[in-house]
Coordinates of C-alpha atoms and ligand atoms in Angstrom, one line a residue:
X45 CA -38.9 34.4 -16.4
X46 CA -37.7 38.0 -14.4
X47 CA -39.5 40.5 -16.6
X48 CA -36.0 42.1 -17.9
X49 CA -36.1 46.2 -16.5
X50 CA -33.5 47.7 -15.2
X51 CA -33.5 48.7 -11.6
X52 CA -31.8 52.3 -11.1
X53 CA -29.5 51.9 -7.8
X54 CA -25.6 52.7 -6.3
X55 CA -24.1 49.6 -5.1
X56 CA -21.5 50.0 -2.3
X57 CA -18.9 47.7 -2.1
X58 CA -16.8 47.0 1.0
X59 CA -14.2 44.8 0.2
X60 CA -13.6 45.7 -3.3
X61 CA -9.9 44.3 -3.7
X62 CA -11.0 41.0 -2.2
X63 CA -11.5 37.3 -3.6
X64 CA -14.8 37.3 -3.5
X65 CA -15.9 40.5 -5.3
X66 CA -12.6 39.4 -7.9
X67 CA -14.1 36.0 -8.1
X68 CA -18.1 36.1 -8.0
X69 CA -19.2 39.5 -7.6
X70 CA -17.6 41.4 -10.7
X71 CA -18.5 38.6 -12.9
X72 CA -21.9 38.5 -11.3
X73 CA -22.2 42.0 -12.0
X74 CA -21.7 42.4 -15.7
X75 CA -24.0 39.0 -16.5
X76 CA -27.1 41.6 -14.9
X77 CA -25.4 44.4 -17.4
X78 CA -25.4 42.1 -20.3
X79 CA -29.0 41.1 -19.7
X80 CA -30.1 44.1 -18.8
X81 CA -31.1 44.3 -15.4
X82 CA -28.1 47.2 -15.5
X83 CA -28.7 49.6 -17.7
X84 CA -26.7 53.2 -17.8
X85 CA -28.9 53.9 -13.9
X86 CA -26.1 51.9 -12.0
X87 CA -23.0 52.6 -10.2
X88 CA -20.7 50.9 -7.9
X89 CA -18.6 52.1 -5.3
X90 CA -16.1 50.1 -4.7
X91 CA -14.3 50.6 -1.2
X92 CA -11.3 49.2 0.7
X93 CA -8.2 50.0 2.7
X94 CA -6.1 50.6 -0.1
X95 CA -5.5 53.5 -2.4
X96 CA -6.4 53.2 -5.7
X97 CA -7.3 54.8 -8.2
X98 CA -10.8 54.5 -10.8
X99 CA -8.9 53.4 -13.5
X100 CA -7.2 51.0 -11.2
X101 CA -10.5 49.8 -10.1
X102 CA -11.7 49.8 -13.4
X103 CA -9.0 47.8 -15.0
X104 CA -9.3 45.2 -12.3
X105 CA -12.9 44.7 -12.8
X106 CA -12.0 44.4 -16.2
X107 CA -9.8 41.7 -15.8
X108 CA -12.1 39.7 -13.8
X109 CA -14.5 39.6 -16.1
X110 CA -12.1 38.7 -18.8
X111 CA -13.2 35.1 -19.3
X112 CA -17.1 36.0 -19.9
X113 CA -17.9 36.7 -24.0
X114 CA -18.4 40.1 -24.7
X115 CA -17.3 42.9 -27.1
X116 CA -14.7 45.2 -25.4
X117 CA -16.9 48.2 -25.8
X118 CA -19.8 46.5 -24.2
X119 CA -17.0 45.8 -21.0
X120 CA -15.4 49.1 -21.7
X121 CA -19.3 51.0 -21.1
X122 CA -19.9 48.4 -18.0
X123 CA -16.6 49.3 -16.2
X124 CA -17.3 53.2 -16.8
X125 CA -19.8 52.6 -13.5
X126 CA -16.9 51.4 -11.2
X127 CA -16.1 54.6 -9.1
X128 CA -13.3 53.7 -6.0
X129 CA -13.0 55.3 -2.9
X130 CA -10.2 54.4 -0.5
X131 CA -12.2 53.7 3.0
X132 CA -10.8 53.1 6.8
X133 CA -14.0 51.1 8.1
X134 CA -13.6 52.6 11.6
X135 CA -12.8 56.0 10.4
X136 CA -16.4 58.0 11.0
X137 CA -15.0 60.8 9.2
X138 CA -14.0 58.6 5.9
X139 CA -18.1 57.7 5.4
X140 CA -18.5 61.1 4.9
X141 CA -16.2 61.0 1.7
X142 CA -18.6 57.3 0.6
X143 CA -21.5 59.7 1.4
X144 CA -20.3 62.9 -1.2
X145 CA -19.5 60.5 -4.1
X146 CA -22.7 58.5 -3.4
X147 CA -24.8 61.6 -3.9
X148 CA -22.9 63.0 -6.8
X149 CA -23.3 59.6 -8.6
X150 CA -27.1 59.6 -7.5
X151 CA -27.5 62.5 -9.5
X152 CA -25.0 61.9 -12.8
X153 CA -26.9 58.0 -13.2
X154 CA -30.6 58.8 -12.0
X155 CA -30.2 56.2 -9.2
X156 CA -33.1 57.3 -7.5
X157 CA -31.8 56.9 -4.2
X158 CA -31.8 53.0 -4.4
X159 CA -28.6 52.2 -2.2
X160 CA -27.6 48.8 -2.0
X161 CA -24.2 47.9 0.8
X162 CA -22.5 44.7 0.0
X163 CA -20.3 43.8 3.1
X164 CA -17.9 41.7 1.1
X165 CA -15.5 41.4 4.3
X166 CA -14.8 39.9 7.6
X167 CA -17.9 39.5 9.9
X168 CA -15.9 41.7 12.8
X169 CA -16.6 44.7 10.7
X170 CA -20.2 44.3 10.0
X171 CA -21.4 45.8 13.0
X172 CA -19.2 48.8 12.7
X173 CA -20.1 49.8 9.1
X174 CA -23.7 49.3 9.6
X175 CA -23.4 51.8 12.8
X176 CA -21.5 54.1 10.8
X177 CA -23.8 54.0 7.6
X178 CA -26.7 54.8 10.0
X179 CA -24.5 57.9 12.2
X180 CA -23.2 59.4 8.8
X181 CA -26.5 59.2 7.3
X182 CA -25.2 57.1 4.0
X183 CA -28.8 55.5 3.8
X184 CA -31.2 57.2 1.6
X185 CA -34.4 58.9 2.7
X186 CA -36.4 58.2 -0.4
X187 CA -35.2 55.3 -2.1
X188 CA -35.0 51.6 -1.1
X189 CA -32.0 51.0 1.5
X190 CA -30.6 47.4 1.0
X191 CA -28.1 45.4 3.7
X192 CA -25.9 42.4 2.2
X193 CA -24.0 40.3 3.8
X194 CA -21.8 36.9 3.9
X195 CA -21.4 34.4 6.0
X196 CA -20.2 33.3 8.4
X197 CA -23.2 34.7 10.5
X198 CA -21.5 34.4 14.1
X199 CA -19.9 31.3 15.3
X200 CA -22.2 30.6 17.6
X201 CA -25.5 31.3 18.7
X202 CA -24.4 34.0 21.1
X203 CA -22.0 35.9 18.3
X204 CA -25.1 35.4 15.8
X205 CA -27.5 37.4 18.1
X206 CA -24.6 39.7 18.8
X207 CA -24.5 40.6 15.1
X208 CA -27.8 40.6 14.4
X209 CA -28.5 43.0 17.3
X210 CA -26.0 45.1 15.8
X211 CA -27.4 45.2 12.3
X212 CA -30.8 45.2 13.5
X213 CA -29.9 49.2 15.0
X214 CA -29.8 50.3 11.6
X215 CA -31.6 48.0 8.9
X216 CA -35.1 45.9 9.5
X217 CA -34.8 42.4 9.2
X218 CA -36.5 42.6 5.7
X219 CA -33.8 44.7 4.2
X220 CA -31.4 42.3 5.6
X221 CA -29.7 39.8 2.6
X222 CA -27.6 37.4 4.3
X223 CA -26.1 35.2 1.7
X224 CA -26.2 31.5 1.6
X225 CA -25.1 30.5 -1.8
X226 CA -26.6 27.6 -1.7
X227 CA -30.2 29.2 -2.4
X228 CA -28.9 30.5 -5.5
X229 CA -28.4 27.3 -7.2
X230 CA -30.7 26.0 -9.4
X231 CA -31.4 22.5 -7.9
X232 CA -31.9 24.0 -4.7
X233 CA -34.2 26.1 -6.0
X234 CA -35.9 23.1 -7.6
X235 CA -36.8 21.9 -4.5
X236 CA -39.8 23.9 -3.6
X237 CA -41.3 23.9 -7.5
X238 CA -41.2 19.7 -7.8
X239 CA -42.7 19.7 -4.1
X240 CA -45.6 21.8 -5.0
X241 CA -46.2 21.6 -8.8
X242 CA -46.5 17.9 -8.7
X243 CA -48.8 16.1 -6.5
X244 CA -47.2 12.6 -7.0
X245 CA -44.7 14.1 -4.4
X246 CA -46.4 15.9 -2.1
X247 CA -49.0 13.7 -1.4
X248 CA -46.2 11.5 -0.7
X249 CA -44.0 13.8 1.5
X250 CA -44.3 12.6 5.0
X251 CA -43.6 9.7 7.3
X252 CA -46.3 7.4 5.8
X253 CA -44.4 7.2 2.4
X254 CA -40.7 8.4 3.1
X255 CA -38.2 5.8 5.0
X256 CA -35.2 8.4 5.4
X257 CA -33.8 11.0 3.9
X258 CA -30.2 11.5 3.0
X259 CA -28.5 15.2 2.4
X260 CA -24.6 14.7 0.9
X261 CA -22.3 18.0 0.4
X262 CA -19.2 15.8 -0.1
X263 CA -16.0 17.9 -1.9
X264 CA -13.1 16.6 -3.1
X265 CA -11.0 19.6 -2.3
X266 CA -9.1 20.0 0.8
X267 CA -8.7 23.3 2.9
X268 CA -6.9 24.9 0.0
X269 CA -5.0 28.2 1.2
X270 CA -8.1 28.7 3.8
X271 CA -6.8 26.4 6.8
X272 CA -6.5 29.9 9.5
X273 CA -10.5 30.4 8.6
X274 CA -11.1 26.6 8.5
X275 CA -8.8 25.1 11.6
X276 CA -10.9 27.3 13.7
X277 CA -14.6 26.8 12.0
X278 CA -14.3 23.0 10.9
X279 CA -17.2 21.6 8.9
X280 CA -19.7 22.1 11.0
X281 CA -19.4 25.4 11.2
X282 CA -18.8 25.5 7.7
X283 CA -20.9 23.9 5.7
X284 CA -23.8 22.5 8.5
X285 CA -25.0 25.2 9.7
X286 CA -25.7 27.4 6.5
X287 CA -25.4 25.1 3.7
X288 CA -27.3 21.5 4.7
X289 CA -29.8 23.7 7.6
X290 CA -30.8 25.3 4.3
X291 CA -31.8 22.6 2.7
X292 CA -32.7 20.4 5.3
X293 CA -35.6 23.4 6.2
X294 CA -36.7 23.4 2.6
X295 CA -37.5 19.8 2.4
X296 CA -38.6 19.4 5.8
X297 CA -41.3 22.7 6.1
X298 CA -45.1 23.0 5.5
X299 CA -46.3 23.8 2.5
X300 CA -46.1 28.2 2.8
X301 CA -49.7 29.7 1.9
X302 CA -47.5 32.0 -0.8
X303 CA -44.5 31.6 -2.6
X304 CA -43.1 34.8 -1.0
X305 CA -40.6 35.7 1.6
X306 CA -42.4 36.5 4.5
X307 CA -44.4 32.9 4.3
X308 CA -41.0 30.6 2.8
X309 CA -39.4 31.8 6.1
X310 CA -42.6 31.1 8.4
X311 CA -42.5 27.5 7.3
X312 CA -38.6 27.7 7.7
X313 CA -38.6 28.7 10.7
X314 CA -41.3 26.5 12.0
X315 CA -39.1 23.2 10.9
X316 CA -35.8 24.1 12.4
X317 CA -38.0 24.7 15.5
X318 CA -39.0 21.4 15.4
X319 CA -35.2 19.5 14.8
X320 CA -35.3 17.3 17.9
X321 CA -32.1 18.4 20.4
X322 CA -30.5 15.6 21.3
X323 CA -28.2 15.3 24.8
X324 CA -24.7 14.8 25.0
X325 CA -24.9 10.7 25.1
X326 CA -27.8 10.7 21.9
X327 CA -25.1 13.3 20.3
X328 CA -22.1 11.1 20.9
X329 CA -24.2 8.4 19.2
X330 CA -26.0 10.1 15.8
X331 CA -23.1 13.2 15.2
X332 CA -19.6 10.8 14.0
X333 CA -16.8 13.8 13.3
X334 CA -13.2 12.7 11.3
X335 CA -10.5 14.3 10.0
X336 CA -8.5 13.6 6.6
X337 CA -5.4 11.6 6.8
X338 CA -2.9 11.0 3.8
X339 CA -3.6 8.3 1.1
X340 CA 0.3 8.7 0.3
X341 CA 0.4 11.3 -2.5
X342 CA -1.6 14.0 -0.8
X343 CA -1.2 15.6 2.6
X344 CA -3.8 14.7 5.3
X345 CA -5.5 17.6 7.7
X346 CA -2.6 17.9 9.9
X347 CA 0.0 18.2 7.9
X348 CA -1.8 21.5 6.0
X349 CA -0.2 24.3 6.1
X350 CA -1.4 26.6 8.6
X351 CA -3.2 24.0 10.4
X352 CA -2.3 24.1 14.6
X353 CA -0.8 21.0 15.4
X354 CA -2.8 18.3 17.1
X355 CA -5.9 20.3 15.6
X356 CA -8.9 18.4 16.6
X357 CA -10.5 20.3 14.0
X358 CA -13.3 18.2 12.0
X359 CA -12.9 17.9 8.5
X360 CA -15.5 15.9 7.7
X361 CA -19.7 15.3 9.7
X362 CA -22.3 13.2 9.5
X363 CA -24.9 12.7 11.5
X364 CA -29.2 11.6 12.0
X365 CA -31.3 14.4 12.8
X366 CA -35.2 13.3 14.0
X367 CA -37.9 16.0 13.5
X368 CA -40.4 16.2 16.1
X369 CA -43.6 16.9 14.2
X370 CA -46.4 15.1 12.8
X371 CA -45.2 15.2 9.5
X372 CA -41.7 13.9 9.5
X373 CA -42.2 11.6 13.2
X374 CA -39.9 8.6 12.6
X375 CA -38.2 9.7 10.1
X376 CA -34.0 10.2 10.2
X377 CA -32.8 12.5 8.1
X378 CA -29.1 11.6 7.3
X379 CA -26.6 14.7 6.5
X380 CA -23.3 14.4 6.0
X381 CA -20.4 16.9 4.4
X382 CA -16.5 16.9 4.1
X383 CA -13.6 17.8 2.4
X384 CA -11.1 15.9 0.6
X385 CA -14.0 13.2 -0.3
X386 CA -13.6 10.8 -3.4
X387 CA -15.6 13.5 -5.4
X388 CA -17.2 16.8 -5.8
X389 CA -21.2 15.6 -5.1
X390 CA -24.4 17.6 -3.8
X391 CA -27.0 15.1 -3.7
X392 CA -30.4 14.6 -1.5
X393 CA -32.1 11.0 -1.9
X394 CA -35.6 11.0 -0.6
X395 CA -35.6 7.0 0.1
X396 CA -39.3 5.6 0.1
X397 CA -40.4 3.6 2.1
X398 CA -40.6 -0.8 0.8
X399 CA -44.0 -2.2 -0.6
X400 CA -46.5 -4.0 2.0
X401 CA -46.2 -7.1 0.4
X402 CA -44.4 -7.8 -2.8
X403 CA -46.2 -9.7 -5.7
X404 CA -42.6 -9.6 -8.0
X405 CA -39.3 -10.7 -7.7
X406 CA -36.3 -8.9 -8.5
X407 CA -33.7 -9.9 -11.5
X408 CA -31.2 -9.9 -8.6
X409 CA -32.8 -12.0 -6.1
X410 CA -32.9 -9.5 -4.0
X411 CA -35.8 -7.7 -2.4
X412 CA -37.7 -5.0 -5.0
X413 CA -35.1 -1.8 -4.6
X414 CA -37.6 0.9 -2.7
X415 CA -38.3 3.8 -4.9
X416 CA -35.6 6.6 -4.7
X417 CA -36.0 10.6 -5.8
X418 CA -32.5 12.3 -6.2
X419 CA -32.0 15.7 -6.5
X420 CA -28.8 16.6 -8.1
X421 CA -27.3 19.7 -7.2
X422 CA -24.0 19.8 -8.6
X423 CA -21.9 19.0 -10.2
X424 CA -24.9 17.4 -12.5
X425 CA -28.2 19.1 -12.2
X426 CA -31.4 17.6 -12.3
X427 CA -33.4 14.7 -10.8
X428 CA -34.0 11.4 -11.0
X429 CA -36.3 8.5 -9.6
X430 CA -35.6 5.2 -9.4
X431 CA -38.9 3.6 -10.1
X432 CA -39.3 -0.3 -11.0
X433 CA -40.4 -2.3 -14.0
X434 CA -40.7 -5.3 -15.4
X435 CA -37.6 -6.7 -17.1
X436 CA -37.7 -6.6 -20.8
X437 CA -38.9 -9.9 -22.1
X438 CA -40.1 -12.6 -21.1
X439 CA -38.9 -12.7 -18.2
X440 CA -41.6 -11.5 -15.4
X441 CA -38.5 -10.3 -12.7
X442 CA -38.6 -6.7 -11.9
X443 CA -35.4 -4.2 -12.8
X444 CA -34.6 -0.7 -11.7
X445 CA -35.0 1.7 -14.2
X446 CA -34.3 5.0 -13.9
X447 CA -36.1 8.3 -14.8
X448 CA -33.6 10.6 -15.1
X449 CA -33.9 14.5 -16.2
X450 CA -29.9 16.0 -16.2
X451 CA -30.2 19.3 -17.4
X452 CA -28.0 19.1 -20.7
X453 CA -24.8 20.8 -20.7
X454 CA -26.3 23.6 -23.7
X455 CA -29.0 24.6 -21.3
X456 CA -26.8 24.5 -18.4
X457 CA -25.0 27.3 -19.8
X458 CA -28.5 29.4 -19.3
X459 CA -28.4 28.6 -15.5
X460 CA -27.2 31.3 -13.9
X461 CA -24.2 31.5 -11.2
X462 CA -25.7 31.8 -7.7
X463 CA -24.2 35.1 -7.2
X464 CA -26.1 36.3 -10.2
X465 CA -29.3 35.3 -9.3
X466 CA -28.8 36.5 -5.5
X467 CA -27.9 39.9 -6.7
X468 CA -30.7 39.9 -8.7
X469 CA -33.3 39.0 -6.2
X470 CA -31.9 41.2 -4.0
X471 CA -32.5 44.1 -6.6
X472 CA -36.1 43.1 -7.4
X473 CA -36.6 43.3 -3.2
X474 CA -37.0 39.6 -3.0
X475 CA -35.9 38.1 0.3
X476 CA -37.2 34.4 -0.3
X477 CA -34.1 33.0 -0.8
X478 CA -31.7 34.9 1.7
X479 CA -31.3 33.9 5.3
X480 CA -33.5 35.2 7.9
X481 CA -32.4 36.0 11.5
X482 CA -34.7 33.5 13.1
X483 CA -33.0 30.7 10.9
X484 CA -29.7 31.6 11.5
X485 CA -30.1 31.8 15.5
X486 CA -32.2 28.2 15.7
X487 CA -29.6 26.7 13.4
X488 CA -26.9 28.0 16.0
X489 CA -28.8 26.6 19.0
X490 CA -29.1 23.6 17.4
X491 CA -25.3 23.3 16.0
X492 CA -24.1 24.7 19.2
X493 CA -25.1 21.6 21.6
X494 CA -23.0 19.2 19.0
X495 CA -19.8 21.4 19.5
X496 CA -20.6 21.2 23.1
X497 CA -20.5 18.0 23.2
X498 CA -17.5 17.3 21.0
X499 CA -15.5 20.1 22.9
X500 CA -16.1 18.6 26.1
X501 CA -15.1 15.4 25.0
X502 CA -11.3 16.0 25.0
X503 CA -10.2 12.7 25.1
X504 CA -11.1 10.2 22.8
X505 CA -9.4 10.1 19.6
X506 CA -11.1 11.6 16.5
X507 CA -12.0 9.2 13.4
X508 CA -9.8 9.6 10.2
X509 CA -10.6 8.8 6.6
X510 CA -8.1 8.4 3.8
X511 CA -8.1 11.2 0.8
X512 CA -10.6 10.3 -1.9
X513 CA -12.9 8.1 0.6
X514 CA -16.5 8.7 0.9
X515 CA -15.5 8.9 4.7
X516 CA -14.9 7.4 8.2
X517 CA -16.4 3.7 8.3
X518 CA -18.2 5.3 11.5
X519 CA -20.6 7.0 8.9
X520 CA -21.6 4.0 7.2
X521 CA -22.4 2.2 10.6
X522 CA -24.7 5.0 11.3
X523 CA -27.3 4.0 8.5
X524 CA -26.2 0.6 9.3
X525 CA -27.6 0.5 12.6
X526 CA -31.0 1.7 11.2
X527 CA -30.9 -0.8 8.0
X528 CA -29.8 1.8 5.6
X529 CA -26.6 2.8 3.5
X530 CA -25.9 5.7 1.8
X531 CA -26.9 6.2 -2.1
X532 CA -24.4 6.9 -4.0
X533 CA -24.8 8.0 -7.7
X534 CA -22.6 7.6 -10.8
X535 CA -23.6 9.9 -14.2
X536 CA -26.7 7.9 -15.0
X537 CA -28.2 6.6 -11.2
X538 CA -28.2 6.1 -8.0
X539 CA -27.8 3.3 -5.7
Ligands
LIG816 C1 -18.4 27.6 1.4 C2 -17.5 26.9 2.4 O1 -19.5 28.2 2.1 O2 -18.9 26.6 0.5 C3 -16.3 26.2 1.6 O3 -16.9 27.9 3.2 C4 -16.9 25.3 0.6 O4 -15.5 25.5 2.6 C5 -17.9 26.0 -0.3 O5 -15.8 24.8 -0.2 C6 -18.6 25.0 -1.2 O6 -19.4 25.7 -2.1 P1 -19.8 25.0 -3.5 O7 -20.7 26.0 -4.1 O8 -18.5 24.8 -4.2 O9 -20.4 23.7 -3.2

């Protein structure tokens, strides 16, 4: 439980008027006030290119937490914080005005210097505002000076070091927050306490007791009014590289000597280091790419709007990645993502590996199901293993029988919203679950040789699946070929 104190600090805001501070960050916001990690020693400045006004500001935050219970004088005393400043990112004179309010507000909320920028914008400005911040002196001498940021985190592995160069002139890595949402969410988080608070699985984790593993991010949305962003990033840009690296490095790494930062992203680092890079041939072969077409209600890929004609744009990955270390030798870790999918799903299936020699038969005549651990990250959360038992009775044939622990839908309520909980560990100085640079760039090298090779493959035609599949049949004959399929999972199990 986070010890509930307020921390005292002056949140700056670029990109105020956009989606995402509308949508998650406002919201995010007033769940810390509520609970009290905001007290009356907060502030926000909230900046963009247009002109507004405070009460402007403050009526729009207003409105976008209008959905979350409260009494109107509790939002009424959270907006009073909300302070806007109308702000030309490349306009070194303009920091100067961020820098004036920033101090007076310092003083009228005892922020103690605590400064926290939240680059809530497009990537291309990053650099700029951070060498601005530093030139115009907006960082504090004597308080904590805190760098967030969204992704995507370069395009490639060249653009990534690029940008991290750029912030690197002005913040050190550890004050650094790069967002990956996906760390905020509560299964995600999970996986790290089941690993190491229960020995059943960690004695178990490793190529002597694991067949394959099996990382899902399927949606069943399509590009929604995002297809300019999305024709040009494609899902592995999208989701592969953050998202599924993310996890993929939690379940794959060592055991860190600490549950801190500074040791979580040792171990993190030292697993992506040790994803196996594949050449163009092996890629071809383990890396299958489709697109979306029509089922005959709702619009495939190319016919989105805003989507370039004849986009060879991916809408849809999956792919085997081997991991080169003692641990995990053997082992293919399966990953696949896309949009327009039969449903929204974030699963991981650890598959075990069969029995030596079976002693039972199963109810179904078939061989004794291998044991199955599912973590499920949304829309359900919780686990489950698929253990088996014998079948009620007399009969002495073996069933599957699930242990399943869904987090109800009352004490779901008490999870919090991955913005929430980022922001918060971002106040306490907690960096364990943000992105570090050394991540981001081996993720990049690695995601960078599949592009290659798909980009220099111009000619053959790209897979399709039809809206409301679980994907091209070229996925499934990728598990085929090493005598697997993918798990699927309905509300009670898996298969
Ligand atoms: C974002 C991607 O990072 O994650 C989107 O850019 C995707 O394309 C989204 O829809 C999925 O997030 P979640 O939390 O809904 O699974």
């Amino acid at each position: 439980m986070n010890k509930i104190k307020d921390i005292p600090v002056l949140i700056t805001l670029f990109g105020a008027t956009g989606d995402l501070a509308k949508r998650k960050l406002y919201p995010a916001l007033f769940r810390l006030f509520k609970k009290g990690f905001l007290q009356n020693r907060f502030a926000v400045i909230g900046t963009a290119r247009r002109e507004w006004t405070h009460d402007f500001f403050r009526n729009v935050v207003l409105e976008s937490i209008s959905k979350i219970s409260g009494e109107t004088q509790e939002k009424e005393a959270f907006v009073q914080h909300f302070f806007y400043q109308a702000h030309n990112v490349n306009n070194v004179q303009e920091y100067n005005l961020l820098k004036n309010l920033a101090t007076s507000l310092d003083e009228q909320f005892h922020l103690e210097n605590n400064r926290i920028f939240y680059l809530a914008m497009a990537p291309e400005f990053f650099g700029t505002i951070s060498k601005h911040l530093k030139g115009q002196q907006l960082l504090s001498d004597n308080g904590f000076n805190r760098l967030i940021i969204e992704k995507p985190f370069g395009t490639n592995l060249e653009t990534a070091i690029e940008l991290n160069d750029q912030l690197a002139k002005t913040f050190h890595e550890d004050q650094i927050y790069r967002i990956d949402h996906y760390l905020g969410k509560e299964m995600v988080q999970n996986i790290n306490a089941l690993r190491y608070s229960n020995v059943l699985f960690e004695a178990m984790w490793n190529n002597k007791y694991i067949d394959n593993v099996q990382i899902t991010l399927a949606e069943s949305v399509g590009v929604e009014e995002r297809a300019g962003y999305y024709d040009t990033s494609g899902a592995l840009r999208d989701m592969v590289q953050n998202h599924i690296f993310q996890i993929l490095s939690l379940l794959v790494m060592e055991p860190p000597v600490r549950m801190n930062g500074t040791e979580v992203r040792r171990e993190k680092v030292k697993a992506l280091r040790s994803l196996r890079i594949e050449d163009e041939q092996s890629i071809q072969k383990h890396f299958v790419r489709a697109q979306y077409i029509s089922n005959g209600t709702e619009v495939g890929y190319l016919d989105e709007q805003g989507v370039a004609e004849n986009s060879r744009t991916e809408t849809f990955v999956a792919g085997k990645i081997m991991i080169d270390n003692f641990r995990w030798s053997g082992v293919p870790f399966y990953i696949r993502t896309g949009k327009r999918l039969q449903s929204k799903d974030t699963v991981v299936h650890i598959q075990f590996k069969p029995l030596t020699m079976n002693l039972f038969k199963s109810n179904t005549n078939q061989e004794i199901a291998p044991n199955v651990l599912t973590f499920h990250i949304q829309p359900e959360n919780g686990v489950s293993l698929n253990l088996n038992i014998k079948e009620p009775g007399l009969s002495k044939d073996i069933v599957r029988s699930p242990l399943v622990n869904i987090i109800n839908e009352a004490d779901t309520k008490d999870i919090p919203e991955a913005y929430e909980r980022l922001i918060l560990e971002c106040l306490n100085g907690h960096t364990t679950n943000f992105a570090h640079r050394e991540e981001v760039e081996l993720s990049w090298q690695f995601i960078d040789t599949i592009r290659n090779a798909w980009d220099n493959d111009t000619t053959s035609t790209i897979p399709t699946y039809v809206v409301g599949t679980m994907g091209p049949s070229e996925s499934h004959d990728l598990l085929a070929e090493d005598g697997f399929v993918w798990h699927s999972c309905d509300t009670t199990h898996c298969l």
